[in-house]
C-alpha positions as YAML, in Angstrom:
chain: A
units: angstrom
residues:
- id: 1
  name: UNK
  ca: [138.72, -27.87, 5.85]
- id: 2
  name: UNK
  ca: [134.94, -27.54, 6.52]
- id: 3
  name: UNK
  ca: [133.58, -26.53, 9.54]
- id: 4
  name: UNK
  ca: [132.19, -29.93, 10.94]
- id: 5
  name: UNK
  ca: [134.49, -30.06, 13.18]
- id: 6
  name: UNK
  ca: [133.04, -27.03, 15.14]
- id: 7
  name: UNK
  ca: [130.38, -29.73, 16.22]
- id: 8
  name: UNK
  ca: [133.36, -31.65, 18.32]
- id: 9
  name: UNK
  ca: [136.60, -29.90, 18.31]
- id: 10
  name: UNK
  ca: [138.03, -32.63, 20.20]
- id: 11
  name: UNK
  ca: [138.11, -34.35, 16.96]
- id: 12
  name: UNK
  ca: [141.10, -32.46, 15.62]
- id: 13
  name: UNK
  ca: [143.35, -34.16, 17.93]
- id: 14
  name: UNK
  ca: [142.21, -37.59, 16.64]
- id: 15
  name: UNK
  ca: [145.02, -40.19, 16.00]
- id: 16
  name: UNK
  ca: [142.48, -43.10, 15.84]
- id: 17
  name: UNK
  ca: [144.18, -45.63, 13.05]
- id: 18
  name: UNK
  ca: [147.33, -43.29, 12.50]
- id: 19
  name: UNK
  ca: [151.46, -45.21, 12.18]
- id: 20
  name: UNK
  ca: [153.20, -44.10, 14.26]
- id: 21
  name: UNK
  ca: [156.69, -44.90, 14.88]
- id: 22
  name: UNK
  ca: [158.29, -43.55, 18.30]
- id: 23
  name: UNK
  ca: [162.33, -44.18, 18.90]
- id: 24
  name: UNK
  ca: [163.76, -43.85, 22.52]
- id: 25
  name: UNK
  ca: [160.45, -45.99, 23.75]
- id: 26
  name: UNK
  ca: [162.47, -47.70, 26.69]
- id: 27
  name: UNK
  ca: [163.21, -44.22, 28.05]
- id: 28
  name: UNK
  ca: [161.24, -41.47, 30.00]
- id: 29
  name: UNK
  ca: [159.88, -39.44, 27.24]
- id: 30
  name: UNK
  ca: [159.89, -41.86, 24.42]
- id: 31
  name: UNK
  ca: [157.83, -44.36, 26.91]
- id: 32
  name: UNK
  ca: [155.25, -41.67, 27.83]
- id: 33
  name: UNK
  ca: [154.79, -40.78, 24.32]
- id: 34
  name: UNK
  ca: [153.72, -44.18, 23.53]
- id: 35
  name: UNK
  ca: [151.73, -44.44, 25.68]
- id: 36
  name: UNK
  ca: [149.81, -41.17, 24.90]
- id: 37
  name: UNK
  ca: [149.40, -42.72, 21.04]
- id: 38
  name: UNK
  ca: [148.68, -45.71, 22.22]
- id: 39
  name: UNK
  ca: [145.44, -44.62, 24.76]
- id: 40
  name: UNK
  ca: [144.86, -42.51, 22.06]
- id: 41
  name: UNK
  ca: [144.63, -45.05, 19.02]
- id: 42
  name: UNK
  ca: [147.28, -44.84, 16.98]
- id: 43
  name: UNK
  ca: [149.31, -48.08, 15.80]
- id: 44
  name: UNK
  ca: [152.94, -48.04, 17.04]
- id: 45
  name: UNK
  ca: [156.24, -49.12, 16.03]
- id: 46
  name: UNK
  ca: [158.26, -48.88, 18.89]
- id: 47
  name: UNK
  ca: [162.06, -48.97, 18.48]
- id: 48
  name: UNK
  ca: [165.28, -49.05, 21.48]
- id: 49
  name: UNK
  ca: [167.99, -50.78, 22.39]
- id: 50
  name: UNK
  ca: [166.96, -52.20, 25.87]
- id: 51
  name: UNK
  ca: [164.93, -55.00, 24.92]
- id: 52
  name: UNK
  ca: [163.42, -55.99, 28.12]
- id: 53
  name: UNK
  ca: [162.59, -52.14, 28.53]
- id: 54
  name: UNK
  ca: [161.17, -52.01, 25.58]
- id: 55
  name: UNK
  ca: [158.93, -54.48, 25.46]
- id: 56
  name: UNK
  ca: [157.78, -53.62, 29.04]
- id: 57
  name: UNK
  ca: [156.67, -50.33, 27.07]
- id: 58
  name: UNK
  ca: [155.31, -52.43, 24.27]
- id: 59
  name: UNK
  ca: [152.97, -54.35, 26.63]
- id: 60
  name: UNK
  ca: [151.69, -51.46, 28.64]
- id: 61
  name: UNK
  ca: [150.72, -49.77, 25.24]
- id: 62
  name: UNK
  ca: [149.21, -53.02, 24.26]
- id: 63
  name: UNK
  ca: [147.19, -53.01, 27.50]
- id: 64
  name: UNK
  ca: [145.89, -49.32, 26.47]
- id: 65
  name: UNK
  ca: [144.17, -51.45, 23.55]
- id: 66
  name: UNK
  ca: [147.19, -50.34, 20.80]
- id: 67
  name: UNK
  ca: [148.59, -52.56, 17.89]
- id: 68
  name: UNK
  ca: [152.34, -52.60, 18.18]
- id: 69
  name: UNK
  ca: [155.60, -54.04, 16.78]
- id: 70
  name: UNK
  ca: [159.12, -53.70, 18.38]
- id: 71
  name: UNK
  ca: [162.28, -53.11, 17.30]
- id: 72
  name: UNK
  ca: [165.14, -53.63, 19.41]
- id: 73
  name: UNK
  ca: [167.28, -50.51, 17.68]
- id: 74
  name: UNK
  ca: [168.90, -47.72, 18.19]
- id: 75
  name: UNK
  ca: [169.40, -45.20, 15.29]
- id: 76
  name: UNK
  ca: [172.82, -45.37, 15.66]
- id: 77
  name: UNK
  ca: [173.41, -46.08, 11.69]
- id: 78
  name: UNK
  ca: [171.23, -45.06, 8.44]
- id: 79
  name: UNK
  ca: [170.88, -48.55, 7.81]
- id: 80
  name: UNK
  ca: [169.09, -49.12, 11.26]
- id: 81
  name: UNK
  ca: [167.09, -46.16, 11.11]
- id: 82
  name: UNK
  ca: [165.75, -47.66, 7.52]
- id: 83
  name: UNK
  ca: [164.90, -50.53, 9.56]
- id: 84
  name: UNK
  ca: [163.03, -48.38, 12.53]
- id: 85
  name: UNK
  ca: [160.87, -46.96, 9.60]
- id: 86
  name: UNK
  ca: [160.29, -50.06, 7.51]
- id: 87
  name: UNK
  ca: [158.67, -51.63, 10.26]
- id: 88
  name: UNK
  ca: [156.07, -49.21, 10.25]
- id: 89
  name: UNK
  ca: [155.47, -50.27, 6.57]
- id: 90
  name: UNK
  ca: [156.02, -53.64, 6.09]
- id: 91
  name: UNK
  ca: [153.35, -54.03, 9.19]
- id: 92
  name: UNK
  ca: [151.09, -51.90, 7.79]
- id: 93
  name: UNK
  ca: [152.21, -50.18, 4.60]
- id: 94
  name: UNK
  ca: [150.95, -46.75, 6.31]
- id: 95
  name: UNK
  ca: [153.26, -44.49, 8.24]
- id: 96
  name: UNK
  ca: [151.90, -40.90, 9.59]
- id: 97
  name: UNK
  ca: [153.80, -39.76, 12.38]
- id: 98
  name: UNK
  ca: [157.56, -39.82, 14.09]
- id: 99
  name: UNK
  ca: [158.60, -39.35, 17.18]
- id: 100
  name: UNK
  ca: [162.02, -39.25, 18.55]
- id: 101
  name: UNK
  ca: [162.17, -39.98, 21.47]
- id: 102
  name: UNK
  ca: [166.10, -41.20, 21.88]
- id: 103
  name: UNK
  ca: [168.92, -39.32, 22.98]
- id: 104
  name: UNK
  ca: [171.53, -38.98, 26.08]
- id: 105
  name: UNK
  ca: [173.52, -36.27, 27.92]
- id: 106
  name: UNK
  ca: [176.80, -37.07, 29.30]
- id: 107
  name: UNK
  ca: [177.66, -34.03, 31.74]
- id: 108
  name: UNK
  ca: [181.55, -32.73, 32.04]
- id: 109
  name: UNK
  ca: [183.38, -29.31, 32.28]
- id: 110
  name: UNK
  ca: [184.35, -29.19, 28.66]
- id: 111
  name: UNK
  ca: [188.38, -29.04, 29.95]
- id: 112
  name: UNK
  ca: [187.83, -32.40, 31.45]
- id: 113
  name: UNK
  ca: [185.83, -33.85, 28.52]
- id: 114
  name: UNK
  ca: [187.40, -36.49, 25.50]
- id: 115
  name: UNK
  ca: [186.49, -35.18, 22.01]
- id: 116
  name: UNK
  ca: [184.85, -38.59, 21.94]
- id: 117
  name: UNK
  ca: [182.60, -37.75, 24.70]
- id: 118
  name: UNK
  ca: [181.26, -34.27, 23.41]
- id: 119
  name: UNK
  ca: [180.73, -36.59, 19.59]
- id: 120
  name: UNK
  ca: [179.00, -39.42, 21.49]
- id: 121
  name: UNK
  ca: [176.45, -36.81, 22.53]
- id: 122
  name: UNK
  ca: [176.43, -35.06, 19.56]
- id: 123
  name: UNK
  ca: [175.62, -38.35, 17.17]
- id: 124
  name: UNK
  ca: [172.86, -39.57, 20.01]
- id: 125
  name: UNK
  ca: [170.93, -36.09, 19.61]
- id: 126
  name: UNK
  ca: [171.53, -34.86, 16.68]
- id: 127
  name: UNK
  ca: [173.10, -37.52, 13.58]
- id: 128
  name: UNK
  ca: [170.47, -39.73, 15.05]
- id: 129
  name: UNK
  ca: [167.46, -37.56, 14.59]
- id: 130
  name: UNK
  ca: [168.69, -36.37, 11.23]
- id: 131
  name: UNK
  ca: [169.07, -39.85, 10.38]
- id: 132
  name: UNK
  ca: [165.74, -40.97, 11.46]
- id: 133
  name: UNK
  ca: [164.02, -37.90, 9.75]
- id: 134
  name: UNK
  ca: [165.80, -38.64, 6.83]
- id: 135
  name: UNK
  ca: [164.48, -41.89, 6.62]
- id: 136
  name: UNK
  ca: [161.22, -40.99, 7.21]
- id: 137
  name: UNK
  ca: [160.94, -38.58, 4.29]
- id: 138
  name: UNK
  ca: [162.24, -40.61, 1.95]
- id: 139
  name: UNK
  ca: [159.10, -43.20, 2.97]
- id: 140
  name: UNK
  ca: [156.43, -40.60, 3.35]
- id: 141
  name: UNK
  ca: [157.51, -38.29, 0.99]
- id: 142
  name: UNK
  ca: [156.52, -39.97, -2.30]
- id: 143
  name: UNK
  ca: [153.29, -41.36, -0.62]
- id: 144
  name: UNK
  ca: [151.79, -37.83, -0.81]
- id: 145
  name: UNK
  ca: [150.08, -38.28, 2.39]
- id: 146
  name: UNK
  ca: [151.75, -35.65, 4.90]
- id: 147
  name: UNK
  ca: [152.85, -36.37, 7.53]
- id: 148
  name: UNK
  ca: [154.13, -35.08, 11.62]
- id: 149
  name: UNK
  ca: [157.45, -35.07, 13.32]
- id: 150
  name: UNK
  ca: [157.80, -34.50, 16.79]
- id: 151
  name: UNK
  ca: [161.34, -34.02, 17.90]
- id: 152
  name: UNK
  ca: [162.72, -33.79, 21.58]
- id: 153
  name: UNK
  ca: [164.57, -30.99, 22.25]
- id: 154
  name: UNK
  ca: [164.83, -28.94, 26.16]
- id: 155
  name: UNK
  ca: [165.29, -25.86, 27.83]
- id: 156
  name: UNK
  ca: [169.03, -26.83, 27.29]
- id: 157
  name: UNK
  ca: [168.55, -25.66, 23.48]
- id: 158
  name: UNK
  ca: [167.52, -22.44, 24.62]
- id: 159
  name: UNK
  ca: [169.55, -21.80, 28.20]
- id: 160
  name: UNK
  ca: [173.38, -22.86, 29.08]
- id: 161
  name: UNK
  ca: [173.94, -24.31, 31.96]
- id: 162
  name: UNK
  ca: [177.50, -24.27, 34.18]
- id: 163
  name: UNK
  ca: [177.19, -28.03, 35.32]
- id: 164
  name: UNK
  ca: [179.30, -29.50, 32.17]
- id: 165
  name: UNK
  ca: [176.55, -29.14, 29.86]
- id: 166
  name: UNK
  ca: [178.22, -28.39, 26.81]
- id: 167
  name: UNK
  ca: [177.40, -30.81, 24.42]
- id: 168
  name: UNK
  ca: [174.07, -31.18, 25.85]
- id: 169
  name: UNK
  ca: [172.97, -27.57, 25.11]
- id: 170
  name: UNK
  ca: [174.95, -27.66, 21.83]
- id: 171
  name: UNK
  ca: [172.75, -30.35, 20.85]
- id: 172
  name: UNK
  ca: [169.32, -29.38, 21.71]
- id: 173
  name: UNK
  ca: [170.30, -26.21, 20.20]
- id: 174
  name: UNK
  ca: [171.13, -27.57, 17.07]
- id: 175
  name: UNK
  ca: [167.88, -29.96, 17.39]
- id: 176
  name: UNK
  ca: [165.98, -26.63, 17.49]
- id: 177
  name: UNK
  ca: [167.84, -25.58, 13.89]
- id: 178
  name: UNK
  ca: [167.02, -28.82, 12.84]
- id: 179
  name: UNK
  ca: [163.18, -28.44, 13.53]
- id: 180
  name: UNK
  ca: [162.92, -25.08, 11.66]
- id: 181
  name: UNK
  ca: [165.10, -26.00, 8.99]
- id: 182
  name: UNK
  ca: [162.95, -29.22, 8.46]
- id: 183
  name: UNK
  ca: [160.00, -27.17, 9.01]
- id: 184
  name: UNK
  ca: [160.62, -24.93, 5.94]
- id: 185
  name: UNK
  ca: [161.86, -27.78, 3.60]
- id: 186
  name: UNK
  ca: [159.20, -29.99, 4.44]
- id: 187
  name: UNK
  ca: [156.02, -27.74, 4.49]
- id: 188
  name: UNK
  ca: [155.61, -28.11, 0.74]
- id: 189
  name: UNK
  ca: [154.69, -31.59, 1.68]
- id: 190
  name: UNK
  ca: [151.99, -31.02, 4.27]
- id: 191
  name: UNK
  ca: [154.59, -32.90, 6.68]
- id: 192
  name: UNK
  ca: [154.99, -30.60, 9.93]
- id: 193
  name: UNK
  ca: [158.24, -30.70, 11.80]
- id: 194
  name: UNK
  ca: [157.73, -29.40, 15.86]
- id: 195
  name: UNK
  ca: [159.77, -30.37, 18.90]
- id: 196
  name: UNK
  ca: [158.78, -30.52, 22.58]
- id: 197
  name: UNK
  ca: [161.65, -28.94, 24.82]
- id: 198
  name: UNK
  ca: [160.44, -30.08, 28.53]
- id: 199
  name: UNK
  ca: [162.28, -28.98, 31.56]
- id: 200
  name: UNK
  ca: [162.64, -31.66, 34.97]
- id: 201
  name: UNK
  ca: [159.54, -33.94, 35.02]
- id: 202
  name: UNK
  ca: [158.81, -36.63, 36.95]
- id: 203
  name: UNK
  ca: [160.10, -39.68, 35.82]
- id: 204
  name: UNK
  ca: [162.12, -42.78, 37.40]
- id: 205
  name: UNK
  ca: [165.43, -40.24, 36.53]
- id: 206
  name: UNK
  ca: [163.92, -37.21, 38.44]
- id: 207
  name: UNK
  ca: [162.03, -38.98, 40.92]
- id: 208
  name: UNK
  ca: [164.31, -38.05, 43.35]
- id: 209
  name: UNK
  ca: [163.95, -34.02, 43.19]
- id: 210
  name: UNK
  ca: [160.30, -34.69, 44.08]
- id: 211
  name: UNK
  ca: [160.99, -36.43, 47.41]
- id: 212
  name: UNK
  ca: [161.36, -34.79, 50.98]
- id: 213
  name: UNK
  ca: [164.67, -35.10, 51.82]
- id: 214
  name: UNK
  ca: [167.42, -32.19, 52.25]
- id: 215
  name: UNK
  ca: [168.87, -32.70, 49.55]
- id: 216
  name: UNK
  ca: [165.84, -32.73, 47.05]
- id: 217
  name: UNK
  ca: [164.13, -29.73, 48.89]
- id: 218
  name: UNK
  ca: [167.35, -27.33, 48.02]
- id: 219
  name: UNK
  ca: [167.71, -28.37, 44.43]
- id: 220
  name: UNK
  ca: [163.99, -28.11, 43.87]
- id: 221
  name: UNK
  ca: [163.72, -24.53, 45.64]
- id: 222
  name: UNK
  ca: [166.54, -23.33, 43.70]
- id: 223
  name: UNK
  ca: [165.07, -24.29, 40.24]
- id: 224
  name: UNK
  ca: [161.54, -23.47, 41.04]
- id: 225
  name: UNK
  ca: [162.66, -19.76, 42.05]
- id: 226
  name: UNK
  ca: [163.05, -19.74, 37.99]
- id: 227
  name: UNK
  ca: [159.83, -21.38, 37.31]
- id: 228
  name: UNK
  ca: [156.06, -18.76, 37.11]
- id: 229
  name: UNK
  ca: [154.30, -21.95, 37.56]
- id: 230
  name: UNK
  ca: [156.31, -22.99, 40.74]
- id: 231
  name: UNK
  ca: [156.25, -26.44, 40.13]
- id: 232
  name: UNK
  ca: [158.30, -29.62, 38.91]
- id: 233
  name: UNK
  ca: [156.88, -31.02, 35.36]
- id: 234
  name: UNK
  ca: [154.21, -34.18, 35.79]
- id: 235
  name: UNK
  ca: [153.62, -36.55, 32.60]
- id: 236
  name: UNK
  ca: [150.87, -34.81, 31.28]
- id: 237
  name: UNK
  ca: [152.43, -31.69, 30.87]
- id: 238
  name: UNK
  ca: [153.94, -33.43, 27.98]
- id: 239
  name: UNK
  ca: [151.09, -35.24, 26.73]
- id: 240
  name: UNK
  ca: [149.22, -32.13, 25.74]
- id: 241
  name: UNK
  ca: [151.45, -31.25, 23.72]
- id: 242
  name: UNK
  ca: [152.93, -34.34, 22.02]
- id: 243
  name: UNK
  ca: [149.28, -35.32, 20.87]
- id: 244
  name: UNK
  ca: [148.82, -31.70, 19.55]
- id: 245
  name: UNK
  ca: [151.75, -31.81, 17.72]
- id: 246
  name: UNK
  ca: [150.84, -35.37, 16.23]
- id: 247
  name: UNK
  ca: [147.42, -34.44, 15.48]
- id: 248
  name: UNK
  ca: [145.79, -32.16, 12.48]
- id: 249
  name: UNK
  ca: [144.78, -29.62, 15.36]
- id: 250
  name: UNK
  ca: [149.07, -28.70, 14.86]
- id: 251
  name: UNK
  ca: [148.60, -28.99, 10.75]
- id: 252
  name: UNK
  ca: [149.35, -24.99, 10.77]
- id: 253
  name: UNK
  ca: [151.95, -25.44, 13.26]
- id: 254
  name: UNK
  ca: [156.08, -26.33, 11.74]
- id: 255
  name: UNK
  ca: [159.14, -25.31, 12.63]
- id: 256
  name: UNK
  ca: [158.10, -24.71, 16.22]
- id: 257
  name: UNK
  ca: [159.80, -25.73, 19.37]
- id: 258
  name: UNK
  ca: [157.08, -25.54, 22.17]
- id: 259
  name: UNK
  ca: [158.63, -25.36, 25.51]
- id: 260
  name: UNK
  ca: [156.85, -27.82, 28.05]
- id: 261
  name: UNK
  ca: [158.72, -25.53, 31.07]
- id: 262
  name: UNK
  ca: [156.27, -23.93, 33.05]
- id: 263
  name: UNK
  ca: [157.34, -20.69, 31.82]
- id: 264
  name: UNK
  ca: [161.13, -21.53, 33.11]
- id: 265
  name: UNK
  ca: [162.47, -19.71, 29.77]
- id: 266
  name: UNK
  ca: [160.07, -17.03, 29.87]
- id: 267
  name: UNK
  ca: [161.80, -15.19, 32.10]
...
């Protein structure tokens, strides 16, 4: 790399032009990460299974000035995460960056919780992503280009919790093995494989720890007495990040999970 970019750093986090596709785009984090690639120029395939959500997502990204195709799916199958990615190429035979934006939790003391329950969690966090990564590397692999995958992961893949979070933490924990595993298989391709792990921010989920009722006010004082920062996450706590990890100012960065916490596992 030559040093023109010392004349406007800003330039290394440049998506201007870049595929992207981004799965989970009807949800919190999967919306807000479109939107950050969209303000920020890339071209977006958005994928999810709530169609009206989805294109609500689609047409605020579109507002933000971004080209973008949906496709109402959720990589629930190999076959439909083929799909997700071959959107990206049959609109524009280019495809740069992933983002995985889907997932669930399902809390329940793990006495109380069906087998099917704990796999249901499992396949939404972790089959799915492997899936969709999959999928992507057999695409971008052979094109020679590089590439960036940006996984979700949380504080859960780092902390337990005693609220019935057992498959929850199980699988952000294995989505953390899955990022440094990927990281180290895929680095001989120039394709770098992060994941953002965010604690609570605001989003229509959260919204109510941030109001002042009783309630709200003793939840939030009891998790902020764990967080330096002393605060609840906002939107673009996670937007740094996700468009570092998309853009070549990450390209020596894989295998990293970078926890969007406000030092809540720092301590």
């Amino acid at each position: 790399m030559s040093e023109n970019w010392l004349k406007n750093p800003q330039s290394l986090f440049d998506v201007r032009g870049k595929v992207a596709v981004v799965t989970g785009a009807s949800g919190a984090f999967g919306s807000l990460a479109a939107k950050v690639l969209a303000g920020a120029g890339a071209k977006l395939v958005l994928a999810a299974g709530n169609k009206a959500a989805l294109e609500e997502t689609a047409e605020a990204c579109r507002a933000l000035g971004a080209e973008v195709r949906t496709i109402a799916k959720r990589p629930n199958t190999e076959a439909d995460c083929e799909s997700i990615i071959a959107a990206a190429v049959e609109a524009w035979n280019q495809l740069d960056i992933l983002v995985v934006g889907s997932g669930l939790n399902d809390p329940c003391p793990i006495t109380e919780m069906e087998l099917e329950r704990f796999e249901s969690v499992m396949d939404g966090n972790v089959t799915s992503t492997w899936l969709l990564c999959k999928a992507f590397g057999k695409e971008v692999i052979p094109r020679n280009t590089g590439g960036k995958v940006v996984l979700v992961s949380s504080a859960r893949g780092k902390l337990g919790h005693p609220a019935g979070y057992t498959a929850y933490c199980a699988s952000k924990a294995a989505t953390d093995g899955l990022t440094r595993a990927l990281g180290c298989e895929w680095g001989k391709y120039g394709i770098t494989v992060n994941a953002i792990a965010p604690t609570v921010f605001r989003s229509p989920l959260t919204a109510w720890m941030f109001e002042d009722t009783e309630k709200a006010k003793t939840v939030r004082d009891g998790f902020l007495a764990r967080v330096p920062l002393g605060r609840l996450g906002e939107p673009e706590d996670l937007a740094g990040p996700l468009l570092f990890l998309c853009s070549r100012a990450s390209a020596f960065h894989t295998g990293h999970t970078v926890y969007a916490d406000g030092g809540y596992t720092a301590g």
